[in-house]
Amino acid sequence: MIFKKPLAKLLNTFTDKPISDKTLTVIDIAITVVSMLATIVSIFVGLQFCLVSSLIIALVIFGIISVILGLFVLVSKLITRRVLPFNPYTPWTPVTPPQFVGRQRLLKQLANHLDKDESVSLVGDRRIGKTSVLQTWEQMLIAQERPVIYVSGEGADAGDLALFINKITQQQAPNEPEQAANLLSQWANDVKEKSHYPPLVLVDEAEA
């Protein structure tokens, strides 16, 4: 795409919400079409006024070449959009089934760790799909009737132990760390006794 990257940078300076890839592509194609039309009009006006100087002739030739290249780019874009398969991944919004595809090996590894009562961390760069994996795994565990709690490690209360435990247990946790830990432990035992499975806590955007 000729204008896609500059467009993304320009538009993102005016809005906090990322511009979708589809929107950028539509705008890019529109700019290409408008440029082609402007070039055609320029050629037509030049011929109407019979401007036959060497400079005008050169500009007309350049305009014709621009139109040909523009048509080539436009056709290439349309062909590419028809040939390329749908890409379900988006770097801005987490997805879950049926939009979530692949990562079956990773989900199986997570299940193996769960069967062994092992803790596990998903580590990787931002916007590569960690949240999508967690949310998909949460849905799978719910379908298996496993007790699972999904919480975010971000926000103003992320660094407050009592508030964080409140999120998990839905109970008022004391501010004293040891007492809060005891509450969390008792809650986990209660859940296990009722469901016959230990609760699984999925913490998204966790920071050490």
mmCIF file of C-alpha atoms in Angstrom:
data_model
loop_
_atom_site.group_PDB
_atom_site.id
_atom_site.type_symbol
_atom_site.label_atom_id
_atom_site.label_comp_id
_atom_site.label_asym_id
_atom_site.label_seq_id
_atom_site.Cartn_x
_atom_site.Cartn_y
_atom_site.Cartn_z
ATOM 1 C CA MET A 1 0.000 0.000 0.000
ATOM 2 C CA ILE A 2 1.466 3.340 -1.074
ATOM 3 C CA PHE A 3 -0.230 5.629 1.438
ATOM 4 C CA LYS A 4 -1.119 3.105 4.159
ATOM 5 C CA LYS A 5 1.775 3.621 6.609
ATOM 6 C CA PRO A 6 1.814 7.443 6.384
ATOM 7 C CA LEU A 7 -1.980 7.436 6.706
ATOM 8 C CA ALA A 8 -1.830 5.318 9.860
ATOM 9 C CA LYS A 9 0.692 7.673 11.477
ATOM 10 C CA LEU A 10 -1.277 10.782 10.465
ATOM 11 C CA LEU A 11 -4.708 9.532 11.549
ATOM 12 C CA ASN A 12 -3.441 8.078 14.827
ATOM 13 C CA THR A 13 -2.234 11.539 15.852
ATOM 14 C CA PHE A 14 -5.860 12.758 15.854
ATOM 15 C CA THR A 15 -7.473 9.826 17.676
ATOM 16 C CA ASP A 16 -6.662 7.549 20.576
ATOM 17 C CA LYS A 17 -8.488 4.656 18.907
ATOM 18 C CA PRO A 18 -6.321 2.768 16.372
ATOM 19 C CA ILE A 19 -7.516 2.970 12.778
ATOM 20 C CA SER A 20 -8.500 -0.449 11.432
ATOM 21 C CA ASP A 21 -6.561 -2.041 8.597
ATOM 22 C CA LYS A 22 -9.732 -2.180 6.484
ATOM 23 C CA THR A 23 -10.358 1.560 6.886
ATOM 24 C CA LEU A 24 -6.770 2.412 5.943
ATOM 25 C CA THR A 25 -7.022 0.236 2.831
ATOM 26 C CA VAL A 26 -10.261 1.916 1.713
ATOM 27 C CA ILE A 27 -8.779 5.397 2.227
ATOM 28 C CA ASP A 28 -5.590 4.357 0.425
ATOM 29 C CA ILE A 29 -7.545 3.134 -2.596
ATOM 30 C CA ALA A 30 -9.671 6.306 -2.583
ATOM 31 C CA ILE A 31 -6.547 8.501 -2.627
ATOM 32 C CA THR A 32 -5.139 6.497 -5.528
ATOM 33 C CA VAL A 33 -8.367 6.873 -7.517
ATOM 34 C CA VAL A 34 -8.572 10.626 -6.825
ATOM 35 C CA SER A 35 -4.926 11.068 -7.888
ATOM 36 C CA MET A 36 -5.617 9.240 -11.132
ATOM 37 C CA LEU A 37 -8.702 11.369 -11.844
ATOM 38 C CA ALA A 38 -6.775 14.581 -11.118
ATOM 39 C CA THR A 39 -4.044 13.515 -13.528
ATOM 40 C CA ILE A 40 -6.584 12.712 -16.240
ATOM 41 C CA VAL A 41 -8.244 16.115 -15.792
ATOM 42 C CA SER A 42 -4.847 17.842 -16.013
ATOM 43 C CA ILE A 43 -4.070 16.057 -19.273
ATOM 44 C CA PHE A 44 -7.484 16.923 -20.697
ATOM 45 C CA VAL A 45 -7.150 20.617 -19.787
ATOM 46 C CA GLY A 46 -3.650 20.760 -21.256
ATOM 47 C CA LEU A 47 -4.821 19.289 -24.561
ATOM 48 C CA GLN A 48 -7.850 21.598 -24.678
ATOM 49 C CA PHE A 49 -5.644 24.686 -24.550
ATOM 50 C CA CYS A 50 -3.264 23.220 -27.155
ATOM 51 C CA LEU A 51 -0.209 23.751 -24.996
ATOM 52 C CA VAL A 52 2.453 22.256 -27.195
ATOM 53 C CA SER A 53 5.610 23.452 -25.545
ATOM 54 C CA SER A 54 8.197 20.857 -24.683
ATOM 55 C CA LEU A 55 7.469 21.261 -20.964
ATOM 56 C CA ILE A 56 3.748 20.672 -21.387
ATOM 57 C CA ILE A 57 4.393 17.669 -23.630
ATOM 58 C CA ALA A 58 6.680 16.237 -20.984
ATOM 59 C CA LEU A 59 4.013 16.791 -18.317
ATOM 60 C CA VAL A 60 1.395 15.105 -20.490
ATOM 61 C CA ILE A 61 3.652 12.106 -21.005
ATOM 62 C CA PHE A 62 4.343 11.992 -17.281
ATOM 63 C CA GLY A 63 0.598 12.170 -16.605
ATOM 64 C CA ILE A 64 -0.100 9.272 -18.937
ATOM 65 C CA ILE A 65 2.579 7.194 -17.237
ATOM 66 C CA SER A 66 1.108 8.116 -13.842
ATOM 67 C CA VAL A 67 -2.343 6.961 -14.939
ATOM 68 C CA ILE A 68 -0.952 3.653 -16.178
ATOM 69 C CA LEU A 69 0.972 3.102 -12.946
ATOM 70 C CA GLY A 70 -2.072 4.116 -10.908
ATOM 71 C CA LEU A 71 -4.245 1.607 -12.738
ATOM 72 C CA PHE A 72 -1.611 -1.061 -12.191
ATOM 73 C CA VAL A 73 -1.460 -0.330 -8.452
ATOM 74 C CA LEU A 74 -5.256 -0.282 -8.134
ATOM 75 C CA VAL A 75 -5.686 -3.574 -9.982
ATOM 76 C CA SER A 76 -2.877 -5.126 -7.913
ATOM 77 C CA LYS A 77 -4.604 -4.074 -4.685
ATOM 78 C CA LEU A 78 -7.942 -5.489 -5.778
ATOM 79 C CA ILE A 79 -6.360 -8.758 -6.895
ATOM 80 C CA THR A 80 -4.365 -9.035 -3.662
ATOM 81 C CA ARG A 81 -7.470 -8.496 -1.545
ATOM 82 C CA ARG A 82 -9.292 -11.245 -3.474
ATOM 83 C CA VAL A 83 -6.406 -13.721 -3.347
ATOM 84 C CA LEU A 84 -5.226 -13.298 0.238
ATOM 85 C CA PRO A 85 -7.198 -15.344 2.798
ATOM 86 C CA PHE A 86 -9.047 -13.643 5.619
ATOM 87 C CA ASN A 87 -6.686 -12.843 8.473
ATOM 88 C CA PRO A 88 -8.513 -13.315 11.796
ATOM 89 C CA TYR A 89 -5.763 -11.680 13.819
ATOM 90 C CA THR A 90 -5.946 -8.080 14.919
ATOM 91 C CA PRO A 91 -3.304 -6.400 17.061
ATOM 92 C CA TRP A 92 -5.817 -4.132 18.791
ATOM 93 C CA THR A 93 -8.741 -6.264 19.956
ATOM 94 C CA PRO A 94 -8.521 -9.702 21.623
ATOM 95 C CA VAL A 95 -10.512 -12.403 19.838
ATOM 96 C CA THR A 96 -12.133 -15.628 20.988
ATOM 97 C CA PRO A 97 -13.643 -18.561 19.070
ATOM 98 C CA PRO A 98 -14.810 -18.730 16.349
ATOM 99 C CA GLN A 99 -12.555 -15.790 15.335
ATOM 100 C CA PHE A 100 -9.683 -17.267 17.350
ATOM 101 C CA VAL A 101 -7.855 -19.876 15.266
ATOM 102 C CA GLY A 102 -4.614 -21.774 15.683
ATOM 103 C CA ARG A 103 -2.499 -21.902 18.841
ATOM 104 C CA GLN A 104 -3.775 -25.428 19.494
ATOM 105 C CA ARG A 105 -0.331 -26.614 20.539
ATOM 106 C CA LEU A 106 -0.048 -23.810 23.092
ATOM 107 C CA LEU A 107 -3.526 -24.507 24.478
ATOM 108 C CA LYS A 108 -2.610 -28.179 24.848
ATOM 109 C CA GLN A 109 0.568 -27.219 26.724
ATOM 110 C CA LEU A 110 -1.490 -25.061 29.083
ATOM 111 C CA ALA A 111 -3.849 -27.984 29.692
ATOM 112 C CA ASN A 112 -0.886 -30.249 30.484
ATOM 113 C CA HIS A 113 0.426 -27.760 33.051
ATOM 114 C CA LEU A 114 -3.044 -27.582 34.588
ATOM 115 C CA ASP A 115 -3.246 -31.361 34.910
ATOM 116 C CA LYS A 116 0.049 -31.263 36.821
ATOM 117 C CA ASP A 117 -1.133 -28.406 39.090
ATOM 118 C CA GLU A 118 1.696 -26.244 37.766
ATOM 119 C CA SER A 119 1.736 -22.473 37.458
ATOM 120 C CA VAL A 120 2.599 -21.092 34.038
ATOM 121 C CA SER A 121 3.396 -17.680 32.546
ATOM 122 C CA LEU A 122 2.754 -16.516 28.995
ATOM 123 C CA VAL A 123 5.622 -14.214 28.087
ATOM 124 C CA GLY A 124 5.908 -12.282 24.842
ATOM 125 C CA ASP A 125 5.825 -8.931 23.115
ATOM 126 C CA ARG A 126 2.733 -6.767 23.268
ATOM 127 C CA ARG A 127 -0.028 -7.314 20.717
ATOM 128 C CA ILE A 128 0.911 -10.895 19.825
ATOM 129 C CA GLY A 129 -2.245 -12.507 21.214
ATOM 130 C CA LYS A 130 -1.592 -13.398 24.867
ATOM 131 C CA THR A 131 -4.944 -11.973 25.968
ATOM 132 C CA SER A 132 -6.747 -13.858 23.190
ATOM 133 C CA VAL A 133 -5.110 -17.094 24.334
ATOM 134 C CA LEU A 134 -6.123 -16.492 27.960
ATOM 135 C CA GLN A 135 -9.716 -15.636 27.077
ATOM 136 C CA THR A 136 -9.996 -18.639 24.769
ATOM 137 C CA TRP A 137 -8.595 -20.911 27.475
ATOM 138 C CA GLU A 138 -11.070 -19.420 29.943
ATOM 139 C CA GLN A 139 -13.950 -20.367 27.637
ATOM 140 C CA MET A 140 -12.583 -23.893 27.269
ATOM 141 C CA LEU A 141 -12.328 -24.328 31.048
ATOM 142 C CA ILE A 142 -15.848 -22.975 31.595
ATOM 143 C CA ALA A 143 -17.131 -25.476 29.019
ATOM 144 C CA GLN A 144 -15.420 -28.206 31.079
ATOM 145 C CA GLU A 145 -17.118 -26.842 34.223
ATOM 146 C CA ARG A 146 -13.772 -26.001 35.764
ATOM 147 C CA PRO A 147 -13.671 -23.112 38.267
ATOM 148 C CA VAL A 148 -11.780 -20.277 36.562
ATOM 149 C CA ILE A 149 -11.376 -16.595 37.389
ATOM 150 C CA TYR A 150 -10.125 -14.089 34.790
ATOM 151 C CA VAL A 151 -8.761 -10.825 36.182
ATOM 152 C CA SER A 152 -6.721 -7.962 34.761
ATOM 153 C CA GLY A 153 -3.369 -7.053 36.245
ATOM 154 C CA GLU A 154 -3.785 -3.486 35.018
ATOM 155 C CA GLY A 155 -5.578 -0.579 36.616
ATOM 156 C CA ALA A 156 -5.259 1.615 39.669
ATOM 157 C CA ASP A 157 -5.904 -1.288 42.053
ATOM 158 C CA ALA A 158 -3.423 -3.674 40.427
ATOM 159 C CA GLY A 159 -0.713 -2.899 42.991
ATOM 160 C CA ASP A 160 -3.020 -3.220 45.998
ATOM 161 C CA LEU A 161 -2.976 -6.796 47.324
ATOM 162 C CA ALA A 162 -6.270 -6.497 49.211
ATOM 163 C CA LEU A 163 -8.122 -5.035 46.218
ATOM 164 C CA PHE A 164 -6.611 -7.620 43.900
ATOM 165 C CA ILE A 165 -7.771 -10.464 46.170
ATOM 166 C CA ASN A 166 -11.192 -8.800 46.293
ATOM 167 C CA LYS A 167 -11.384 -9.214 42.523
ATOM 168 C CA ILE A 168 -10.596 -12.906 42.749
ATOM 169 C CA THR A 169 -12.628 -13.969 45.778
ATOM 170 C CA GLN A 170 -15.415 -11.375 45.593
ATOM 171 C CA GLN A 171 -14.871 -10.979 49.341
ATOM 172 C CA GLN A 172 -13.602 -8.063 51.386
ATOM 173 C CA ALA A 173 -9.914 -8.796 51.959
ATOM 174 C CA PRO A 174 -8.012 -7.303 54.910
ATOM 175 C CA ASN A 175 -5.155 -4.902 54.209
ATOM 176 C CA GLU A 176 -2.701 -6.981 56.216
ATOM 177 C CA PRO A 177 -0.863 -9.172 53.641
ATOM 178 C CA GLU A 178 -0.786 -12.351 55.739
ATOM 179 C CA GLN A 179 -4.487 -12.163 56.535
ATOM 180 C CA ALA A 180 -5.297 -11.431 52.888
ATOM 181 C CA ALA A 181 -3.252 -14.468 51.842
ATOM 182 C CA ASN A 182 -5.125 -16.617 54.373
ATOM 183 C CA LEU A 183 -8.435 -15.436 52.931
ATOM 184 C CA LEU A 184 -7.289 -16.351 49.419
ATOM 185 C CA SER A 185 -6.154 -19.787 50.607
ATOM 186 C CA GLN A 186 -9.448 -20.431 52.396
ATOM 187 C CA TRP A 187 -11.391 -19.326 49.330
ATOM 188 C CA ALA A 188 -9.394 -21.726 47.126
ATOM 189 C CA ASN A 189 -10.095 -24.611 49.517
ATOM 190 C CA ASP A 190 -13.815 -23.816 49.541
ATOM 191 C CA VAL A 191 -13.980 -23.737 45.744
ATOM 192 C CA LYS A 192 -12.115 -27.029 45.473
ATOM 193 C CA GLU A 193 -14.424 -28.663 48.000
ATOM 194 C CA LYS A 194 -17.519 -27.600 46.054
ATOM 195 C CA SER A 195 -16.298 -28.270 42.511
ATOM 196 C CA HIS A 196 -13.712 -31.002 43.176
ATOM 197 C CA TYR A 197 -11.244 -28.913 41.187
ATOM 198 C CA PRO A 198 -8.824 -26.270 42.421
ATOM 199 C CA PRO A 199 -9.686 -22.801 41.087
ATOM 200 C CA LEU A 200 -7.598 -21.461 38.241
ATOM 201 C CA VAL A 201 -6.821 -17.741 38.286
ATOM 202 C CA LEU A 202 -5.903 -16.200 34.925
ATOM 203 C CA VAL A 203 -4.129 -12.875 35.425
ATOM 204 C CA ASP A 204 -3.875 -10.833 32.240
ATOM 205 C CA GLU A 205 -1.215 -8.125 31.853
ATOM 206 C CA ALA A 206 0.571 -9.299 34.988
ATOM 207 C CA GLU A 207 3.819 -7.540 35.851
ATOM 208 C CA ALA A 208 6.485 -8.761 38.231
#
